[in-house]
CSV table of C-alpha atoms and ligand atoms in Angstrom, one decimal:
chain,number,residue,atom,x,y,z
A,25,UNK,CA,-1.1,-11.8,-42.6
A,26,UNK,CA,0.9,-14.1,-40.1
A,27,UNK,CA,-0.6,-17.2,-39.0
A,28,UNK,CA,-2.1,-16.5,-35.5
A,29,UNK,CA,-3.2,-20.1,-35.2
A,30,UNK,CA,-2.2,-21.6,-31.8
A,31,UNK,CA,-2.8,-25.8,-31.4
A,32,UNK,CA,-4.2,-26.5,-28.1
A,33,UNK,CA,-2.9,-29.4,-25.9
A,34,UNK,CA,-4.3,-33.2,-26.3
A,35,UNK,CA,-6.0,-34.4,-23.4
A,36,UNK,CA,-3.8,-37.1,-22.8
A,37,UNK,CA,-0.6,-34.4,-23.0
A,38,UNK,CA,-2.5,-32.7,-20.2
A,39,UNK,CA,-3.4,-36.0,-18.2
A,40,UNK,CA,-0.1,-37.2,-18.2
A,41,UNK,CA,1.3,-34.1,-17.0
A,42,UNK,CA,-0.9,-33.8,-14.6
A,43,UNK,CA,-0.1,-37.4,-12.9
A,44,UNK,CA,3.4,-37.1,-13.1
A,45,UNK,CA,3.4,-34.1,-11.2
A,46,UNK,CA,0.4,-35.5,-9.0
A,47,UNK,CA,2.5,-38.5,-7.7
A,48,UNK,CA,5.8,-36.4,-7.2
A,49,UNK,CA,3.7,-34.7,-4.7
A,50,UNK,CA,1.2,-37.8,-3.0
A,51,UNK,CA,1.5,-40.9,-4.4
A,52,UNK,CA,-0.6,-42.3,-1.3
A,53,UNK,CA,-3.3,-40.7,-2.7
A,54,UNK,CA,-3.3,-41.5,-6.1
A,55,UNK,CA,-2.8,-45.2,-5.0
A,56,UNK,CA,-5.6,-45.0,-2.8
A,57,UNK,CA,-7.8,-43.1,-5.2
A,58,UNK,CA,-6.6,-44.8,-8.8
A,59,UNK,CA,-5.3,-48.3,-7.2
A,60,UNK,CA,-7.0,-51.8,-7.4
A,61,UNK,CA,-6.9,-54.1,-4.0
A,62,UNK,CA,-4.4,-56.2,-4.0
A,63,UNK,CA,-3.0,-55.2,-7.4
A,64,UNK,CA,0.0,-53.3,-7.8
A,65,UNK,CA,-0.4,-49.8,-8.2
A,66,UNK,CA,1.0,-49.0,-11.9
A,67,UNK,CA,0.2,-45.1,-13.1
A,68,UNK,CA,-0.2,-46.4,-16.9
A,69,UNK,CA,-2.8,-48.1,-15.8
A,70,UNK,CA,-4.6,-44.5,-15.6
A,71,UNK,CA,-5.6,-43.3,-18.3
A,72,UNK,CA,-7.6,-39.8,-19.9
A,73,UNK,CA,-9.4,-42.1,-21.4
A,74,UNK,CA,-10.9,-44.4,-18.6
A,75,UNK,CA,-11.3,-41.2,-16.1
A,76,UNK,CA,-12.2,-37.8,-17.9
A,77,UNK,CA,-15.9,-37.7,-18.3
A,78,UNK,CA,-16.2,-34.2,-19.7
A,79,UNK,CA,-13.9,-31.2,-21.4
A,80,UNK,CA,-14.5,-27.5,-22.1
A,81,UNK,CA,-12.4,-25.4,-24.1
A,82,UNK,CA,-11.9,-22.4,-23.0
A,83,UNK,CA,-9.8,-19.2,-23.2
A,84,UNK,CA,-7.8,-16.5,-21.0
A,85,UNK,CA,-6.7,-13.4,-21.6
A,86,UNK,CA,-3.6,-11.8,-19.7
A,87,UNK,CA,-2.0,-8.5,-19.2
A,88,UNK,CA,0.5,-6.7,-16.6
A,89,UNK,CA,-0.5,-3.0,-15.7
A,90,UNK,CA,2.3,-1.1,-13.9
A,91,UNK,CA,0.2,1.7,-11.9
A,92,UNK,CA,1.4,5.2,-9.9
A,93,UNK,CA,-0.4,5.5,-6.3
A,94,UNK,CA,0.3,7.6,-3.4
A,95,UNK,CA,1.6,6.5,0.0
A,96,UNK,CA,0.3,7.9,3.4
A,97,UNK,CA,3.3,9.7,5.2
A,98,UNK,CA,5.1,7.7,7.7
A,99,UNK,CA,7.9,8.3,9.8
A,100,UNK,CA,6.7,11.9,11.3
A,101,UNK,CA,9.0,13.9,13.5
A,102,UNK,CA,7.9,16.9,15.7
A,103,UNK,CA,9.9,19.9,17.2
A,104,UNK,CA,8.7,22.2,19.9
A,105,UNK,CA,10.3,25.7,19.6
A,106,UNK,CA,10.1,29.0,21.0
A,107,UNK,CA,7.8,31.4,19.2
A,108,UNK,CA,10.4,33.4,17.5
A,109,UNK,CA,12.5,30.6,16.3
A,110,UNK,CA,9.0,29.6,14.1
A,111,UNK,CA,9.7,32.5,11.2
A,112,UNK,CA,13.5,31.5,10.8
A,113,UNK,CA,11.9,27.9,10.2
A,114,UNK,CA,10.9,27.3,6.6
A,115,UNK,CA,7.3,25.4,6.0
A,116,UNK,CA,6.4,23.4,3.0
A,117,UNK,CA,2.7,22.8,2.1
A,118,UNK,CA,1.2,20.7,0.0
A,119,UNK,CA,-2.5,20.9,0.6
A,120,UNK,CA,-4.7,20.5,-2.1
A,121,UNK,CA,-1.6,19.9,-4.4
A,122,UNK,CA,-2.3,15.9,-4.8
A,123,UNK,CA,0.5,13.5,-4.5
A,124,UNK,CA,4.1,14.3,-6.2
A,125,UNK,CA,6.5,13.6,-8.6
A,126,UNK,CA,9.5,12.5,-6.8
A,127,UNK,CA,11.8,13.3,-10.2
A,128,UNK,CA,10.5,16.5,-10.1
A,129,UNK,CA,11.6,17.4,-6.7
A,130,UNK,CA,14.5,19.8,-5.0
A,131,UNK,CA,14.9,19.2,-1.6
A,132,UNK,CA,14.6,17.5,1.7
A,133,UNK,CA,12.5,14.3,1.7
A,134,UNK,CA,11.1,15.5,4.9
A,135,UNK,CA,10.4,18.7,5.4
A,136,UNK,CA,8.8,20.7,8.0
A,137,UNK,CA,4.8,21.7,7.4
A,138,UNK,CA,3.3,24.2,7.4
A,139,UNK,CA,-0.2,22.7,8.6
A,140,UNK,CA,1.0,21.2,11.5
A,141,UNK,CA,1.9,24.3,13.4
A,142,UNK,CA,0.2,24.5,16.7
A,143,UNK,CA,0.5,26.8,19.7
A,144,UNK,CA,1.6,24.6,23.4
A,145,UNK,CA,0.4,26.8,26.4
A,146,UNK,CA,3.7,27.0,28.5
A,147,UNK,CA,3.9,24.3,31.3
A,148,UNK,CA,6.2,26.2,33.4
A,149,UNK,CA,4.0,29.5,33.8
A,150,UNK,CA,0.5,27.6,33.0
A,151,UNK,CA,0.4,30.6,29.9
A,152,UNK,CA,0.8,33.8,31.6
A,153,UNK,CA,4.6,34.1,30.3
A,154,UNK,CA,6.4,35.4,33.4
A,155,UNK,CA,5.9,33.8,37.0
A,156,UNK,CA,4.9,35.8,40.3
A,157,UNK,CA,7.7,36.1,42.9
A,158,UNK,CA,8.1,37.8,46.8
A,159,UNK,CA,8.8,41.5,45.4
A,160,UNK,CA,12.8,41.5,46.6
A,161,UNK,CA,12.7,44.9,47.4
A,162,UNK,CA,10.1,45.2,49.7
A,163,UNK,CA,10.4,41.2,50.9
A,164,UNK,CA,7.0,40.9,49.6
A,165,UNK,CA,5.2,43.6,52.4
A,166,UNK,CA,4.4,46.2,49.3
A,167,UNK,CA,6.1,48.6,51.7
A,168,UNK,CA,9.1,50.6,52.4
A,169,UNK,CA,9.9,50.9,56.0
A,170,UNK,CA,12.2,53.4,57.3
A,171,UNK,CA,13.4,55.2,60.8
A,172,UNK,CA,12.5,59.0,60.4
A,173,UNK,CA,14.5,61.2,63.0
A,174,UNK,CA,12.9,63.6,64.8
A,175,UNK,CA,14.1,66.4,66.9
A,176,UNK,CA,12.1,67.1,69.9
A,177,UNK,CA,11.3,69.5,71.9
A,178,UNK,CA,13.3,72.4,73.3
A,179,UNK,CA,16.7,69.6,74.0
A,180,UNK,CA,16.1,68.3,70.1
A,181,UNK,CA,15.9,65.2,71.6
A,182,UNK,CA,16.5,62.8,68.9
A,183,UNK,CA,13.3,60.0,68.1
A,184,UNK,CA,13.1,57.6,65.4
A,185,UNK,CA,9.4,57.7,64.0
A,186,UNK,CA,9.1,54.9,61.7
A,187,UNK,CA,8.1,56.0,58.1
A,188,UNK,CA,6.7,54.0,55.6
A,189,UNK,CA,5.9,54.3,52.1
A,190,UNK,CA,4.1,51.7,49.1
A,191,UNK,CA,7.3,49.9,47.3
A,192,UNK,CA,7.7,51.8,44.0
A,193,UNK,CA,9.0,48.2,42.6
A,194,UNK,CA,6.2,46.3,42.7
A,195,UNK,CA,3.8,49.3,43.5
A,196,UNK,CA,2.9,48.4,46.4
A,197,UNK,CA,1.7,45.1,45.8
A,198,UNK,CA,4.4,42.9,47.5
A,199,UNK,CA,4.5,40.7,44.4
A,200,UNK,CA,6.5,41.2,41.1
A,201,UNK,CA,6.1,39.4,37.6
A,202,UNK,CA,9.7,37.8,36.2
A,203,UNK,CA,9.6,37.1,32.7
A,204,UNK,CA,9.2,33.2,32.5
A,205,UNK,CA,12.5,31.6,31.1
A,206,UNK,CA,10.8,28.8,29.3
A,207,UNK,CA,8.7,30.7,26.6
A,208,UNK,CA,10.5,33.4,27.4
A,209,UNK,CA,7.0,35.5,28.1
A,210,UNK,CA,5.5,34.5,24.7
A,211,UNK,CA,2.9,32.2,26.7
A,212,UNK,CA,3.0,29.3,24.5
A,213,UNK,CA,5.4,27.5,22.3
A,214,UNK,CA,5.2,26.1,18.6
A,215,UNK,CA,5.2,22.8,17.8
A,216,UNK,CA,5.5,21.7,14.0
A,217,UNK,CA,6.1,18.4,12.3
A,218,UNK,CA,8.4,17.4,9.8
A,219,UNK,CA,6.6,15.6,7.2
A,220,UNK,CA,7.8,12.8,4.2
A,221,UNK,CA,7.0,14.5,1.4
A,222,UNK,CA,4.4,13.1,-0.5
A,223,UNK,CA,5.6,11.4,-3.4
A,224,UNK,CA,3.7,9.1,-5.6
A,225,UNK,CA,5.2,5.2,-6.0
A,226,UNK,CA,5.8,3.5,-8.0
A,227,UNK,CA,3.8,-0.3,-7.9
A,228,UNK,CA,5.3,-2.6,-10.8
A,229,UNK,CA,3.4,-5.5,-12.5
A,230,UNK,CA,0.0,-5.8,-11.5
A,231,UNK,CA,-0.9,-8.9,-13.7
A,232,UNK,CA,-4.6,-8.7,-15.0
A,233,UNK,CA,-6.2,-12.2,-16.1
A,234,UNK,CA,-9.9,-12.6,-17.3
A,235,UNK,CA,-10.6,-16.5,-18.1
A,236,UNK,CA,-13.7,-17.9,-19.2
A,237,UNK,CA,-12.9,-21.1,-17.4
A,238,UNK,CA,-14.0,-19.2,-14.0
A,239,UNK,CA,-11.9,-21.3,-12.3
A,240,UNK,CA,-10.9,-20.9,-8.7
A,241,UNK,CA,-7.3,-20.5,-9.0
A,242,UNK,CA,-7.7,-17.3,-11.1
A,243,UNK,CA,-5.1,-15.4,-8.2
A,244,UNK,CA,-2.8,-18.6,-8.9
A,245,UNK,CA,-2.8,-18.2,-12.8
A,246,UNK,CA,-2.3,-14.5,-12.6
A,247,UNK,CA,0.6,-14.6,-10.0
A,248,UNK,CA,1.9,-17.8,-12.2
A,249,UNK,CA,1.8,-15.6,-15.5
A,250,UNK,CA,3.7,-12.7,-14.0
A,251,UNK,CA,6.6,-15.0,-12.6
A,252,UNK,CA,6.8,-17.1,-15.9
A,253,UNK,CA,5.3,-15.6,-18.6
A,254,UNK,CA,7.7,-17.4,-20.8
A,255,UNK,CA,7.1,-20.6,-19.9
A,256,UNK,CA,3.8,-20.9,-21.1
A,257,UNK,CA,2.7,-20.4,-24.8
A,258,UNK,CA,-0.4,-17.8,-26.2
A,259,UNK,CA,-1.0,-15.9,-28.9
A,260,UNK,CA,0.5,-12.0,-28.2
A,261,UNK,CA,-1.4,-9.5,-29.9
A,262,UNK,CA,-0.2,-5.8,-29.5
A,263,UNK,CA,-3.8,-3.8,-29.1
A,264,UNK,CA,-7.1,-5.1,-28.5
A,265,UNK,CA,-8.6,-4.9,-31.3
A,266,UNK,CA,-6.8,-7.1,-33.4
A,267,UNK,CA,-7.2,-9.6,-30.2
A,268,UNK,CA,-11.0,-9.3,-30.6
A,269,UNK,CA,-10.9,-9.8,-34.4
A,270,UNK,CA,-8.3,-12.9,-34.7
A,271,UNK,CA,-9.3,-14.7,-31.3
A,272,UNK,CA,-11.7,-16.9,-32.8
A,273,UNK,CA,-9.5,-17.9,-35.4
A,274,UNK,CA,-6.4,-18.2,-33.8
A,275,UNK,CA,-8.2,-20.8,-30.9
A,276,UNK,CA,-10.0,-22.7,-33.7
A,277,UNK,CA,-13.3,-22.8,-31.3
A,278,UNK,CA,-15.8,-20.4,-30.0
A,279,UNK,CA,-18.2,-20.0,-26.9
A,280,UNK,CA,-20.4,-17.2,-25.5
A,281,UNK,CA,-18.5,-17.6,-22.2
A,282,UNK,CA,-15.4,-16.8,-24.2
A,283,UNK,CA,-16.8,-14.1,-26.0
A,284,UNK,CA,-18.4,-12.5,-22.7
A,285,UNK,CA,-14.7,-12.7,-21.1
A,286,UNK,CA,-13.3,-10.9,-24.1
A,287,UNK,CA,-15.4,-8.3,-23.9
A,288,UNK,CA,-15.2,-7.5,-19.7
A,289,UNK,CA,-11.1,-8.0,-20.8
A,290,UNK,CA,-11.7,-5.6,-23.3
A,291,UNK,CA,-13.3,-3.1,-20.7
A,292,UNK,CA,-10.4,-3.7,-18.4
A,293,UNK,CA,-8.2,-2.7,-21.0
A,294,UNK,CA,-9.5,0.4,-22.4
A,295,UNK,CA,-9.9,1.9,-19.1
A,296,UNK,CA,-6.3,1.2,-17.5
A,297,UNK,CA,-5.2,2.5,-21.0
A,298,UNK,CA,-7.3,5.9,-20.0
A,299,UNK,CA,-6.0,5.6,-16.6
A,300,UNK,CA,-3.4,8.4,-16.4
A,301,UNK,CA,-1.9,6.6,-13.6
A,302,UNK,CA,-1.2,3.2,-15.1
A,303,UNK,CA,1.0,2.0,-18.0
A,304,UNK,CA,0.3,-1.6,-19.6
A,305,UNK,CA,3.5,-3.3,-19.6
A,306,UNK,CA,3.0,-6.5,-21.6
A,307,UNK,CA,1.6,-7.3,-24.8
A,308,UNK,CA,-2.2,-8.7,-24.7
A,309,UNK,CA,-2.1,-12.6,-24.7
A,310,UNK,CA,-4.6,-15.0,-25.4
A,311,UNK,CA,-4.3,-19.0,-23.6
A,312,UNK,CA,-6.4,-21.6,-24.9
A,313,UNK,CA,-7.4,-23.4,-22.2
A,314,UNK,CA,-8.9,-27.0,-21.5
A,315,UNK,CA,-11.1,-27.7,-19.0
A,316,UNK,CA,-11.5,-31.4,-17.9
A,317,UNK,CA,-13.6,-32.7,-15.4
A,318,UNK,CA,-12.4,-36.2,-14.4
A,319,UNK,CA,-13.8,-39.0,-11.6
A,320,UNK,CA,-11.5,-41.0,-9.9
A,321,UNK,CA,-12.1,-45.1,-9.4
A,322,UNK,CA,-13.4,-44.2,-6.2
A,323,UNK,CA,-15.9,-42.5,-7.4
A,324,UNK,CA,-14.3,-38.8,-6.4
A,325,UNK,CA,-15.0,-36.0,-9.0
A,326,UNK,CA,-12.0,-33.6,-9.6
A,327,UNK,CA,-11.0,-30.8,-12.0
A,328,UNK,CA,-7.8,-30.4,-14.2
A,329,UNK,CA,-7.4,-27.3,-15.9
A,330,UNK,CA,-4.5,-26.6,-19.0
A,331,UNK,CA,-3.5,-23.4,-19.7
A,332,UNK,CA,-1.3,-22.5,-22.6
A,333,UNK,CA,-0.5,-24.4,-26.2
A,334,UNK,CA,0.3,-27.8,-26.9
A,335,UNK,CA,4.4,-26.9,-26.6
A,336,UNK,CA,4.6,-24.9,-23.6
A,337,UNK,CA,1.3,-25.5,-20.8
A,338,UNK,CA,0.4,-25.4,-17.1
A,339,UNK,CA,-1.7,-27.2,-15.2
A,340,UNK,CA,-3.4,-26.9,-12.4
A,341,UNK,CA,-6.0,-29.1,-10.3
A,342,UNK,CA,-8.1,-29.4,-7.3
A,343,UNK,CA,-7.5,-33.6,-6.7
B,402,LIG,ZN1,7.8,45.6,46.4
B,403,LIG,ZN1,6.3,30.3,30.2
């Protein structure tokens, strides 16, 4: 069985990293905060041992999760046709059909959808489909007028007798109906959209931390982890199991915090391994951590917190 025995960093490790990298960012303060009146400031002079009052060992565990999840459509596009064009259109639907497989697909990535078709009620003829005019025959009087010539009398003298008749064009009615040239008499026009397809994406490294330290820069760690997981030392187990066995052992201490944070990272685990939709992407790690809560000369409380073994740690604090 190989060793799975990790050695924690020594306080004074962590304490002089910590104000090295603490007076490369404000020196002012640690001056102000560490200095004596009148004295010059000299960081040796601060020391783990004259300014951390407590320490807690405790532990983290971390784990990157790559995860499938669907995107709403963007980018829609709509085209208004005449009814007949609709049929030599062909509609896609993917209604009840989930979110796709993008590797799986033939086609367009937008394509044209069936659900969005909708009728428009013609502008133009306000939905009649054809638009009354003057009847052209009759000039809109619905009749025919004409000169009948009648011969009268004993001489045949010739009269006109006007004649008139109903107009057998628009029966008599004066108007006629011309076929509207917009929907070309279908009343309304279609209006579709083409749709993105809905593919499922892809979202790489989602880094998971659970740390019994509770500490508020949990987002910080986990973002830190992800970017440079190899900078910083843990134990790597491949399945959780053997994590909850060995972890004891391998930190050489033991608390029920830690042991409650194992057991919610435990939960985490098992159920993105269930998850269909996500794929763990790193092995399991385990971080000793060291917990020290310091006072300053001043009289100012402050955190440091270590994260990782005694050759490769970070540190992070809230002076
Ligand atoms: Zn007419
Ligand atoms: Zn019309």
């Amino acid at each position: 069985m190989p060793d799975v025995r990790i050695k924690t960093p020594n306080l004074d490790a962590i304490f002089e990293k910590w104000k090295q990298s603490t007076v490369r960012k404000d020196k002012k303060k640690m001056e102000k905060q560490f200095g004596t009146k009148g004295a010059i400031f000299s960081l040796d002079a601060v020391s783990a041992a004259e300014y951390v009052k407590d320490t807690q060992k405790e532990a983290a565990i971390y784990f990157a999760i790559k995860k499938t999840v669907g995107v709403a459509p963007k980018g829609a596009e709509e085209k208004i046709v005449l009814a007949p064009r609709v049929v030599r259109e062909t509609f896609y639907s993917f209604k009840g059909e989930g979110k796709l497989n993008k590797e799986n697909w033939k086609g367009d990535e937008k394509v044209p959808t069936y659900e969005t078709i909708q009728a428009v009620s013609c502008k133009k003829c306000s939905g009649k489909g054809y638009i009354e005019e003057k009847c052209k025959t009759c000039k809109g009087t619905g009749k025919i007028e004409e000169n009948l010539t009648v011969l009268t009398g004993e001489e045949q003298k010739k009269e006109n007798k006007p004649f008139s008749y109903p107009c057998g064009v628009c029966f008599g009615t004066g108007t006629s109906k011309v076929k509207c040239n917009d929907c070309e008499g279908h009343k309304s026009l279609f209006k579709y959209q083409i749709l993105p397809v809905p593919f499922k994406t892809v979202v790489t490294g989602i880094p998971v931390l659970h740390s019994s330290a509770l500490t508020k820069y949990e987002k910080e760690i986990e973002r830190d982890l992800h970017q440079i997981i190899e900078e910083v030392e843990g134990i790597r187990f491949n399945d959780f199991k053997d994590l909850e066995s060995k972890a004891e052992a391998s930190l050489g201490y033991w608390n029920k915090n830690i042991k409650k944070t194992i057991n919610s990272a435990g939960s985490d685990y098992k159920s993105h391994s269930k998850d269909k939709e996500a794929q763990i992407t790193t092995q399991l790690y385990l971080f000793p951590m060291i917990q020290m809560f310091c006072e300053t000369k001043r009289g100012s409380k402050f955190e440091i917190y270590s994260l990782g073994s005694a050759n490769k740690f970070m540190i992070y604090s809230n002076f």
